[in-house]
Amino acid sequence: MASSERPVCQIFSFQDFKASPDPTLELPAQRLTSTPVPIVIDNGSFQTRAGWASAAVELDSPRLLFRSVAARSRGAARSETQIGNDIPNLEPLRWLLKSQFDRNVVVNFEIQELMFDHVFSRLGISSEAGVEHPVVLTEAPCNPLHCRQMMSELLFECYRVPHVSYGVDGLYSFYHSNAHSGVPPAHTGIVLSSGYHCSHILPIINGRFDAVNCKRVNVAGSQAASYLQRLLHLKYPGHLAAITLSRMEELLHGHSYTAVDYHEELEKWRSPAFYEQEVHRMQLPFSGKVPGGCVSVEERQERRAQQLRRLQEINARRREEKLQQDQEKLDRLMAVQELLEDGLLDHFHKRLVELNMDSAEELQSYINKLQLAVEQSRQKLLHSDGAEGKIEVSELEQPMDEGDGVALMDPDFPEDTLPEKHANVVQPMFSVAEYHQLFVGTERLRCSEIMFQPSLTGEDQMGLMETLQYVLARYTPEQQEALVSNVFLTGGNMQYPGMKERVERELLAMRPFQSQFKVTMASQPALGAWFGARDWALEHPPGAGAAEGWISRQEYEEKGGEYLSEHCASNVFVPMKIVKPLPARPAEPSMTTPVPSGAATTVSTLTPVLTPSCSTVAADVSMATS
């Protein structure tokens, strides 16, 4: 019969990545041309990616990648702010970290300005005299007007850029994927984008973003990391300080996966063999030197003997001290008694009052007791030298100053009666390394499951696929077929293994019988938005006139900061008429109209009726659909 081999345990260590500061890059020679090359900035809520819109091989990837966080101590100067990779370890400064985002919308433009300063300076651009390069910047779907206005004001007024183009990160990634797969430009599909703070469902009809039917789900990577941290805190309450948010993000990126069938996968984890094979043991840092570790019997006996010798020395020293104190007190009392014998009664009674005594008989009683105590103490000191192993504890009034947890022993309690374990008794071995291991089992799939079941974390909202079904129901059957024929997954939180298979299974259960659909995963889910923005900037360079997708400085001054020039990967620009009433005017007196003679006299009161053009002013205010 073949013996069953025990599966090998998978033990992993946390990398605890330490960031190194971004170097200051030199401005490439090919960038110093008459036509400035655009700068592409993917302004993500988790990571900022910046680089040049160039077809050169050495510049075809982001030159800067750093976390979108800033840290500045209270009272520190603005120049002392640490940005992104300037912070080697986020955990000690977690309480100081600030971001420019609320969810995925930029609201803190002071931090955003620091991010732009960091990007331009590290790319080798001096922003003191202005940035002469056009900027391609990503923004949130259905970005509020005020946020875009503040961003345009920051770029045009503070940095004096010549052109700015805004686009949605998920649509840029969709554009990049279709361009490389040969899909015609007027494409139709639906984008499932999941980032750090929220996820989006972005329908695209004939190459244009349908902002009216897009939806947002407030569950993404940060919620998954917090949920995983909470699960492990409950599981390992002894390692709360070691289970940090940075390590949870490392677990998400390297050890989590998405179950195709969640409940079926949980049933598999019930099997001990499956658990031993699939559980990931994460080794925490620990020190191998542990007090009271595994020691031999001889070492324990030697340690015990040392403790006994130390106790004997302490007791002997305290006996000597007490004997000396009693002897000094006895000498003082004898000196008072000598005053009585010498006939100095006044001095004698005065000393009795000082000693709080009433009579000579009481003094004699104290002297007798002290003499007896001093004699007994001397006898004990003489016997303690030859009586090894017996310790007097009756006179010890304070605990030991030094000791290893061994209680003081009574002199009548012999040492030999203490049971001693034999050397051949097998003791359970305590593994310090195993104690500092995190067994990550079902947590590997539970953290990513919250995208489909937000109720696991207490969120009262629909999951990603349920929201997708709601969005598809708003279209005609023909449009639904066109949309599901190109389902595109992008975003850093979509990189879980099994995510594509899970979406296909959910669509199979959602769509009618024998309907066709196609799910595509971005080749680089985290960097696809930057590459798409770069491809778009190369194909649509800013011109002297009104170029599609670009906002010039003149248009910014004429149409306001909220203005948006649409393109295939941008939000929708919807102008809205907002009626502004004029100030109240004083009422005019009524007028009478004369009637011809011979007719009945009729007096008609005419009140002036203002035309809408006089009473109201129609103002075109640009407003994106939200």
XYZ file of C-alpha atoms in Angstrom:
626
model
C 0.000 0.000 0.000
C 1.409 3.364 -1.017
C 2.026 5.729 1.854
C 0.279 9.084 1.606
C 2.756 11.971 1.591
C 1.992 14.959 3.721
C 1.670 18.128 1.620
C 4.474 20.599 1.966
C 3.542 23.737 3.915
C 3.693 26.998 1.982
C 5.530 29.496 4.155
C 5.956 33.039 2.873
C 7.627 36.083 4.341
C 6.427 39.645 4.175
C 8.602 41.728 1.897
C 7.925 44.968 3.822
C 8.907 47.003 0.779
C 10.842 50.143 1.600
C 10.460 52.886 -0.995
C 13.462 54.840 -2.189
C 13.162 58.530 -3.127
C 12.474 59.296 -6.774
C 15.557 60.614 -8.584
C 15.483 63.935 -10.383
C 15.525 62.988 -14.054
C 17.206 65.029 -16.721
C 15.077 66.497 -19.449
C 15.705 64.339 -22.545
C 17.308 66.065 -25.504
C 14.465 65.117 -27.865
C 12.019 66.929 -25.561
C 13.766 70.253 -26.179
C 12.081 70.880 -29.517
C 10.000 73.682 -30.932
C 6.845 71.645 -30.278
C 6.636 70.745 -26.575
C 5.796 67.101 -25.906
C 2.765 66.489 -23.682
C 3.149 65.218 -20.131
C 0.830 62.323 -19.284
C -0.260 62.095 -15.625
C -2.493 59.275 -14.409
C -3.729 60.877 -11.204
C -4.852 57.731 -9.382
C -6.154 57.596 -5.845
C -3.660 54.832 -4.971
C -0.693 55.605 -7.199
C 0.344 58.489 -9.437
C 2.016 57.655 -12.741
C 3.681 60.299 -14.860
C 5.744 60.309 -18.040
C 6.117 61.650 -21.561
C 3.794 61.120 -24.516
C 6.608 59.894 -26.714
C 7.025 57.003 -29.118
C 10.687 56.614 -28.193
C 11.580 53.230 -26.761
C 13.327 54.644 -23.708
C 10.301 56.816 -22.846
C 7.450 54.397 -23.619
C 6.621 53.736 -19.953
C 5.854 55.935 -16.932
C 8.955 57.624 -15.614
C 7.485 58.154 -12.147
C 5.358 55.824 -10.040
C 4.630 56.799 -6.432
C 1.865 56.576 -3.853
C -0.611 59.456 -3.880
C 0.049 60.462 -0.288
C 1.865 63.301 1.454
C 3.152 63.561 5.020
C 4.098 66.698 6.890
C 4.648 67.061 10.612
C 2.708 69.661 12.527
C 4.455 72.984 12.330
C 6.830 71.891 9.546
C 7.430 74.084 6.517
C 5.778 73.353 3.204
C 9.128 72.462 1.680
C 9.563 69.697 4.286
C 6.546 67.744 3.028
C 7.327 64.171 2.029
C 5.640 62.971 -1.151
C 5.104 59.374 -2.252
C 8.366 57.454 -2.410
C 10.072 60.022 -0.177
C 8.348 58.155 2.670
C 10.294 54.886 3.065
C 7.772 53.263 5.413
C 4.149 54.385 5.591
C 3.215 52.705 8.872
C 5.053 54.972 11.353
C 3.570 58.002 9.584
C 0.130 56.528 8.904
C -1.560 59.098 11.149
C 0.156 61.951 9.253
C -0.669 60.776 5.717
C -2.892 63.002 3.640
C -4.298 62.512 0.170
C -5.837 64.883 -2.314
C -8.754 62.496 -2.841
C -12.120 61.976 -1.245
C -13.089 58.602 -2.696
C -11.832 59.113 -6.250
C -12.533 62.846 -6.561
C -9.827 65.461 -5.983
C -10.911 67.846 -3.229
C -7.672 68.873 -1.501
C -5.918 71.047 -4.056
C -3.135 72.064 -1.695
C -1.956 68.448 -1.682
C -2.602 68.247 -5.431
C -0.301 71.210 -5.984
C 2.407 69.433 -3.991
C 1.921 66.382 -6.224
C 2.315 68.480 -9.374
C 5.434 70.123 -7.941
C 6.881 66.694 -7.258
C 6.044 65.410 -10.757
C 7.423 68.402 -12.640
C 10.593 68.676 -10.564
C 11.371 64.945 -10.850
C 10.806 65.039 -14.612
C 13.433 67.756 -14.872
C 11.043 70.661 -15.489
C 11.443 73.935 -13.660
C 7.942 75.150 -12.840
C 8.981 78.576 -11.529
C 8.601 80.263 -14.928
C 5.729 78.007 -15.956
C 5.389 74.610 -17.591
C 5.523 74.883 -21.365
C 4.320 71.330 -21.998
C 0.685 70.343 -22.542
C -0.737 68.119 -19.810
C -2.962 65.052 -20.217
C -4.653 64.327 -16.895
C -7.077 61.651 -15.754
C -10.166 62.488 -13.708
C -13.064 60.657 -12.105
C -16.131 59.639 -14.141
C -18.743 62.386 -13.924
C -16.269 64.660 -12.183
C -18.041 67.537 -10.381
C -17.819 70.922 -12.084
C -16.217 72.607 -9.109
C -13.397 70.052 -8.959
C -12.601 70.447 -12.662
C -12.756 74.214 -12.340
C -10.252 74.175 -9.468
C -7.978 71.779 -11.359
C -8.009 73.949 -14.483
C -7.370 77.022 -12.406
C -4.397 75.307 -10.764
C -2.871 74.226 -14.067
C -3.526 77.395 -16.077
C -3.002 80.007 -13.386
C -0.313 78.459 -11.214
C 1.713 76.516 -13.788
C 0.641 78.399 -16.930
C 0.404 75.295 -19.078
C -0.575 75.936 -22.737
C -3.109 73.082 -23.119
C -4.895 70.623 -20.826
C -6.862 67.492 -21.685
C -9.034 65.553 -19.261
C -10.056 61.927 -19.617
C -11.396 59.007 -17.580
C -8.798 56.411 -16.602
C -11.017 53.401 -17.385
C -11.892 54.787 -20.824
C -8.224 55.444 -21.605
C -7.453 51.804 -20.792
C -10.377 50.696 -22.986
C -9.083 52.901 -25.801
C -5.577 51.425 -25.472
C -6.873 47.828 -25.550
C -9.071 48.398 -28.593
C -6.297 50.211 -30.456
C -3.924 47.266 -30.006
C -6.565 44.631 -30.831
C -7.670 46.340 -34.063
C -11.241 47.187 -33.017
C -12.786 50.031 -35.109
C -12.849 53.426 -33.355
C -16.654 53.609 -33.072
C -16.653 50.771 -30.582
C -19.424 49.773 -28.181
C -18.836 48.025 -24.900
C -18.947 48.280 -21.143
C -15.997 48.877 -18.813
C -15.755 47.430 -15.301
C -13.103 49.513 -13.582
C -12.080 48.941 -9.955
C -9.434 51.043 -8.255
C -8.428 51.805 -4.690
C -11.489 53.624 -3.364
C -14.388 52.686 -5.627
C -15.445 50.729 -8.689
C -17.269 51.967 -11.801
C -19.450 50.556 -14.536
C -18.924 52.689 -17.663
C -21.104 51.960 -20.716
C -19.798 53.137 -24.100
C -22.144 53.538 -27.071
C -20.648 54.116 -30.552
C -17.357 55.332 -29.182
C -18.827 57.790 -26.654
C -19.187 57.516 -22.909
C -22.833 57.193 -21.792
C -22.535 59.139 -18.559
C -26.267 59.040 -17.826
C -26.247 55.289 -17.174
C -22.841 54.870 -15.519
C -22.794 53.720 -11.900
C -20.348 53.722 -9.011
C -19.894 51.032 -6.335
C -18.142 52.193 -3.169
C -16.188 48.968 -2.715
C -12.643 48.532 -3.995
C -9.073 47.843 -2.891
C -8.980 49.931 0.289
C -12.141 48.282 1.627
C -10.719 44.837 0.820
C -7.477 45.629 2.687
C -9.374 46.945 5.720
C -11.639 43.884 5.715
C -8.654 41.518 5.556
C -6.968 43.387 8.402
C -10.105 43.114 10.522
C -10.373 39.368 9.866
C -6.768 38.718 10.872
C -7.048 40.962 13.932
C -9.936 38.836 15.168
C -8.040 35.640 14.361
C -4.697 36.676 15.892
C -5.299 39.139 18.746
C -1.724 38.625 19.926
C -0.251 40.147 16.759
C -2.316 43.315 16.373
C 0.715 45.553 15.934
C 2.275 43.290 13.288
C -0.889 43.093 11.139
C -0.502 46.465 9.447
C -2.406 47.902 6.510
C 0.699 47.838 4.299
C 1.109 44.117 4.898
C -2.557 43.558 4.148
C -2.125 45.289 0.808
C 0.827 42.995 0.139
C -1.389 40.003 0.947
C -4.051 41.294 -1.429
C -1.649 41.789 -4.308
C 0.301 38.557 -3.914
C -1.807 35.935 -2.133
C -5.514 36.606 -2.729
C -7.724 35.236 -5.469
C -11.336 35.341 -6.612
C -13.450 32.199 -6.338
C -15.472 31.277 -9.405
C -18.145 29.808 -7.109
C -17.796 31.279 -3.631
C -19.843 28.746 -1.665
C -18.377 25.764 -3.499
C -14.880 27.066 -2.816
C -15.653 27.427 0.883
C -16.755 23.787 0.972
C -13.371 22.784 -0.449
C -11.649 24.529 2.449
C -13.446 22.192 4.848
C -11.157 19.379 3.745
C -7.997 19.166 5.932
C -5.920 18.019 2.965
C -7.080 20.969 0.850
C -6.438 23.339 3.740
C -2.882 22.099 4.290
C -2.174 22.378 0.590
C -3.675 25.823 -0.035
C -3.161 27.720 3.215
C -0.465 30.371 3.066
C 1.606 30.724 6.216
C 2.871 34.276 6.466
C 5.963 34.467 8.655
C 6.129 37.527 10.889
C 9.481 38.845 12.102
C 10.501 37.450 15.501
C 13.504 37.057 17.780
C 14.801 33.529 18.354
C 16.053 34.372 21.878
C 13.102 33.651 24.140
C 13.378 33.517 27.956
C 12.363 30.144 29.353
C 12.804 28.382 26.067
C 13.665 24.741 25.501
C 16.416 23.827 28.001
C 17.751 20.496 29.188
C 17.150 18.937 32.614
C 20.760 19.571 33.691
C 20.449 23.248 32.839
C 17.222 23.529 34.814
C 18.819 21.869 37.850
C 21.845 24.138 37.676
C 19.610 27.183 37.371
C 17.590 26.019 40.367
C 20.727 25.564 42.465
C 21.882 29.066 41.561
C 18.530 30.495 42.601
C 18.708 28.696 45.962
C 22.222 29.980 46.644
C 21.082 33.495 45.776
C 18.131 33.203 48.179
C 20.393 31.975 50.974
C 22.738 34.899 50.497
C 19.844 37.364 50.534
C 18.366 35.840 53.705
C 21.729 35.791 55.504
C 22.345 39.428 54.654
C 18.909 40.449 55.909
C 19.364 38.504 59.155
C 22.630 40.309 59.815
C 21.001 43.658 59.149
C 18.108 42.883 61.496
C 20.473 41.616 64.210
C 22.458 44.827 63.972
C 19.316 46.959 64.259
C 18.074 45.008 67.302
C 21.471 45.268 68.986
C 21.553 49.050 68.484
C 18.060 49.395 69.944
C 18.991 47.197 72.899
C 22.044 49.374 73.630
C 19.891 52.512 73.672
C 17.420 50.947 76.136
C 20.257 49.748 78.380
C 21.646 53.291 78.438
C 18.262 54.570 79.683
C 18.179 51.908 82.398
C 21.638 52.986 83.568
C 20.216 56.485 84.230
C 17.833 54.930 86.740
C 20.613 52.998 88.416
C 22.712 56.165 88.690
C 19.855 58.053 90.343
C 19.282 60.548 87.503
C 15.505 60.379 87.748
C 14.771 63.559 85.788
C 16.782 62.415 82.801
C 15.325 58.913 83.142
C 11.675 60.082 83.035
C 12.440 62.414 80.134
C 13.889 59.544 78.105
C 10.905 57.347 78.969
C 8.570 59.978 77.506
C 10.693 60.096 74.338
C 10.449 56.288 74.101
C 6.653 56.485 74.659
C 6.871 54.331 77.798
C 5.108 54.750 81.180
C 7.248 52.971 83.745
C 10.528 51.258 84.450
C 8.773 47.868 84.439
C 7.708 48.418 80.807
C 11.272 49.368 79.933
C 12.587 46.199 81.565
C 10.046 44.101 79.623
C 11.230 45.549 76.289
C 14.858 44.948 77.246
C 14.138 41.281 78.044
C 12.343 40.749 74.733
C 15.147 42.349 72.718
C 17.783 40.309 74.507
C 15.898 37.121 73.664
C 15.473 38.186 69.999
C 19.162 39.057 69.654
C 20.204 35.714 71.128
C 17.877 33.798 68.791
C 19.167 35.696 65.782
C 22.736 34.861 66.644
C 21.853 31.186 66.991
C 20.129 31.178 63.601
C 23.143 32.765 61.951
C 25.341 30.040 63.411
C 23.006 27.244 62.255
C 22.469 28.697 58.764
C 26.111 28.155 57.857
C 25.773 24.362 58.185
C 22.142 23.894 57.167
C 22.208 23.941 53.384
C 18.890 23.925 51.589
C 16.810 25.446 54.395
C 15.884 29.074 54.088
C 14.378 31.229 56.762
C 11.527 33.299 55.347
C 9.693 34.450 58.436
C 11.772 37.611 58.701
C 11.570 38.548 55.008
C 9.078 41.367 54.886
C 9.767 42.528 51.302
C 9.837 40.639 47.978
C 13.111 39.766 46.354
C 14.882 42.385 44.305
C 16.155 39.846 41.829
C 14.854 36.416 41.037
C 13.365 34.345 38.244
C 9.908 33.738 39.603
C 10.913 31.213 42.330
C 9.024 31.768 45.586
C 10.823 32.000 48.921
C 10.819 28.635 50.659
C 9.727 27.859 54.203
C 12.515 26.349 56.358
C 10.304 23.442 57.424
C 9.484 22.542 53.835
C 12.294 20.350 52.557
C 13.625 20.827 49.085
C 13.647 17.097 48.354
C 9.858 16.871 48.496
C 9.505 19.010 45.333
C 8.745 16.675 42.401
C 11.373 16.684 39.723
C 10.525 15.620 36.176
C 12.661 12.871 34.770
C 14.805 13.433 31.739
C 13.059 10.734 29.720
C 9.667 12.503 29.922
C 8.800 13.978 26.501
C 8.024 17.687 26.833
C 5.853 19.457 24.214
C 8.073 21.580 22.036
C 7.078 25.230 21.637
C 7.942 26.634 18.198
C 8.497 30.360 18.346
C 8.567 30.623 14.561
C 5.199 28.898 14.235
C 3.710 31.144 16.894
C 4.643 34.139 14.708
C 2.955 32.736 11.591
C -0.343 33.922 10.138
C -2.348 31.094 8.596
C -4.168 32.818 5.730
C -6.797 30.372 4.520
C -10.316 31.381 3.513
C -9.285 35.007 3.972
C -7.554 34.711 0.594
C -10.912 34.608 -1.195
C -13.122 36.402 1.306
C -11.395 39.767 0.881
C -12.012 39.884 -2.893
C -15.561 38.572 -2.528
C -16.739 41.887 -1.094
C -16.763 43.291 -4.638
C -19.623 40.915 -5.423
C -21.132 40.821 -1.906
C -20.540 44.158 -0.119
C -22.841 42.963 2.656
C -19.907 40.936 4.030
C -18.463 44.217 5.323
C -21.807 45.691 6.332
C -22.212 47.843 3.204
C -25.846 48.308 2.215
C -25.410 48.451 -1.554
C -25.411 46.271 -4.629
C -22.386 44.293 -5.730
C -20.506 44.854 -8.955
C -22.375 42.302 -11.077
C -25.768 43.185 -9.631
C -25.102 46.812 -10.553
C -24.040 45.706 -14.030
C -27.362 43.912 -14.438
C -29.183 47.071 -13.381
C -27.248 49.152 -15.934
C -27.892 46.673 -18.768
C -31.633 46.712 -17.999
C -31.736 50.406 -18.984
C -30.921 49.572 -22.623
C -32.785 47.867 -25.432
C -32.077 44.165 -26.092
C -30.026 45.074 -29.175
C -27.898 47.518 -27.210
C -27.460 44.961 -24.447
C -26.091 42.436 -26.931
C -23.646 45.013 -28.243
C -22.532 46.003 -24.754
C -21.936 42.493 -23.400
C -20.044 41.543 -26.549
C -17.184 43.716 -25.262
C -16.977 43.620 -21.464
C -13.630 45.077 -20.449
C -12.004 44.679 -17.012
C -9.409 47.194 -15.897
C -8.011 48.784 -12.750
C -5.532 47.664 -10.138
C -8.211 45.911 -8.067
C -9.124 43.655 -11.005
C -5.824 41.769 -10.917
C -7.018 38.954 -8.664
C -6.546 35.506 -10.228
C -9.922 34.159 -11.283
C -11.590 37.569 -11.682
C -12.262 37.111 -15.400
C -13.720 33.618 -14.868
C -15.950 34.917 -12.071
C -17.344 37.714 -14.260
C -17.991 35.239 -17.083
C -19.867 32.936 -14.716
C -21.977 35.793 -13.379
C -22.782 36.969 -16.907
C -23.741 33.418 -17.900
C -26.265 33.324 -15.061
C -27.474 36.842 -15.824
C -27.926 36.793 -19.588
C -30.705 34.987 -21.500
C -30.248 31.420 -22.721
C -27.762 31.010 -25.607
C -26.836 34.701 -25.607
C -23.285 35.638 -26.547
C -20.876 37.745 -24.536
C -17.139 38.343 -24.338
C -15.043 39.354 -21.339
C -11.575 40.835 -21.852
C -8.997 41.622 -19.189
C -6.614 44.540 -19.727
C -3.057 43.451 -20.476
C -1.832 45.832 -17.760
C -4.805 46.655 -15.537
C -2.884 49.080 -13.328
C -0.943 50.871 -16.086
C -3.490 50.634 -18.907
C -4.878 54.112 -18.214
C -1.460 55.752 -18.586
C -0.673 53.895 -21.800
C -4.097 54.779 -23.213
C -3.616 58.460 -22.384
C -0.189 58.363 -24.020
C -1.583 56.730 -27.175
C -4.375 59.291 -27.359
C -1.933 62.210 -26.942
C 0.279 60.822 -29.729
C -2.669 60.521 -32.131
C -4.252 63.856 -31.165
C -1.462 66.401 -30.682
C -2.535 69.883 -29.557
C -2.686 72.292 -32.484
C -2.735 76.021 -32.891
C -6.501 76.064 -33.285
C -9.265 74.254 -31.435
C -8.012 70.665 -31.288
C -10.380 67.890 -30.262
C -10.026 67.024 -26.611
C -7.650 69.895 -25.734
C -8.499 72.991 -23.715
C -6.347 75.967 -24.594
C -5.631 78.872 -22.305
C -7.838 81.112 -24.446
C -10.775 78.709 -24.107
C -10.204 78.532 -20.366
C -10.421 82.329 -20.094
C -13.473 82.556 -22.362
C -15.522 79.536 -21.199
C -14.425 79.107 -17.606
C -12.563 76.465 -15.695
C -15.391 73.942 -15.780
C -15.289 73.760 -19.576
C -14.465 70.362 -21.056
C -13.476 69.532 -24.611
C -14.920 66.100 -25.329
C -13.107 63.202 -26.951
C -13.446 59.424 -27.107
C -12.143 58.856 -23.556
C -13.512 61.895 -21.748
C -16.517 62.726 -19.646
C -19.604 64.174 -21.316
C -19.914 67.952 -21.504
C -23.540 69.018 -21.067
C -24.273 72.774 -21.076
C -27.142 73.677 -18.768
C -29.347 76.765 -18.698
C -29.681 78.218 -15.227
C -32.259 81.014 -14.779
C -31.028 83.900 -12.677
C -33.805 86.336 -11.533
C -33.211 90.079 -11.768
C -33.369 92.293 -8.665
C -36.885 93.365 -7.658
C -38.141 96.545 -9.390
C -40.647 99.070 -7.917
C -44.263 98.551 -9.015
C -45.484 100.916 -11.793
C -48.820 102.816 -11.462
C -51.847 101.439 -13.334
C -53.008 103.085 -16.568
C -56.572 103.657 -17.919
C -57.509 103.363 -21.566
C -60.047 105.849 -23.002
C -62.968 104.373 -24.982
C -64.761 105.950 -27.904
C -67.853 108.051 -27.238
C -71.214 106.315 -27.672
C -70.017 103.076 -26.241
C -70.366 101.843 -22.757
C -67.797 103.400 -20.534
C -65.327 100.757 -19.617
C -62.262 101.229 -17.538
C -59.598 98.575 -17.989
C -56.626 98.375 -15.723
C -53.452 97.442 -17.557
C -50.458 96.127 -15.677
C -47.183 95.901 -17.465
C -46.251 92.321 -18.321
C -42.507 91.777 -18.613
C -41.299 89.510 -21.318
C -39.040 86.654 -20.291
C -36.116 88.401 -21.960
C -36.563 91.360 -19.599
C -37.201 89.479 -16.390
C -34.727 86.675 -16.639
C -31.270 86.186 -17.981
C -30.436 82.791 -19.423
C -26.883 81.856 -18.677
C -25.110 78.893 -20.175
C -23.311 77.097 -17.435
C -21.286 74.058 -18.383
C -22.198 71.093 -16.241
C -21.109 67.477 -16.528
C -23.767 64.852 -15.986
C -23.506 63.286 -12.585
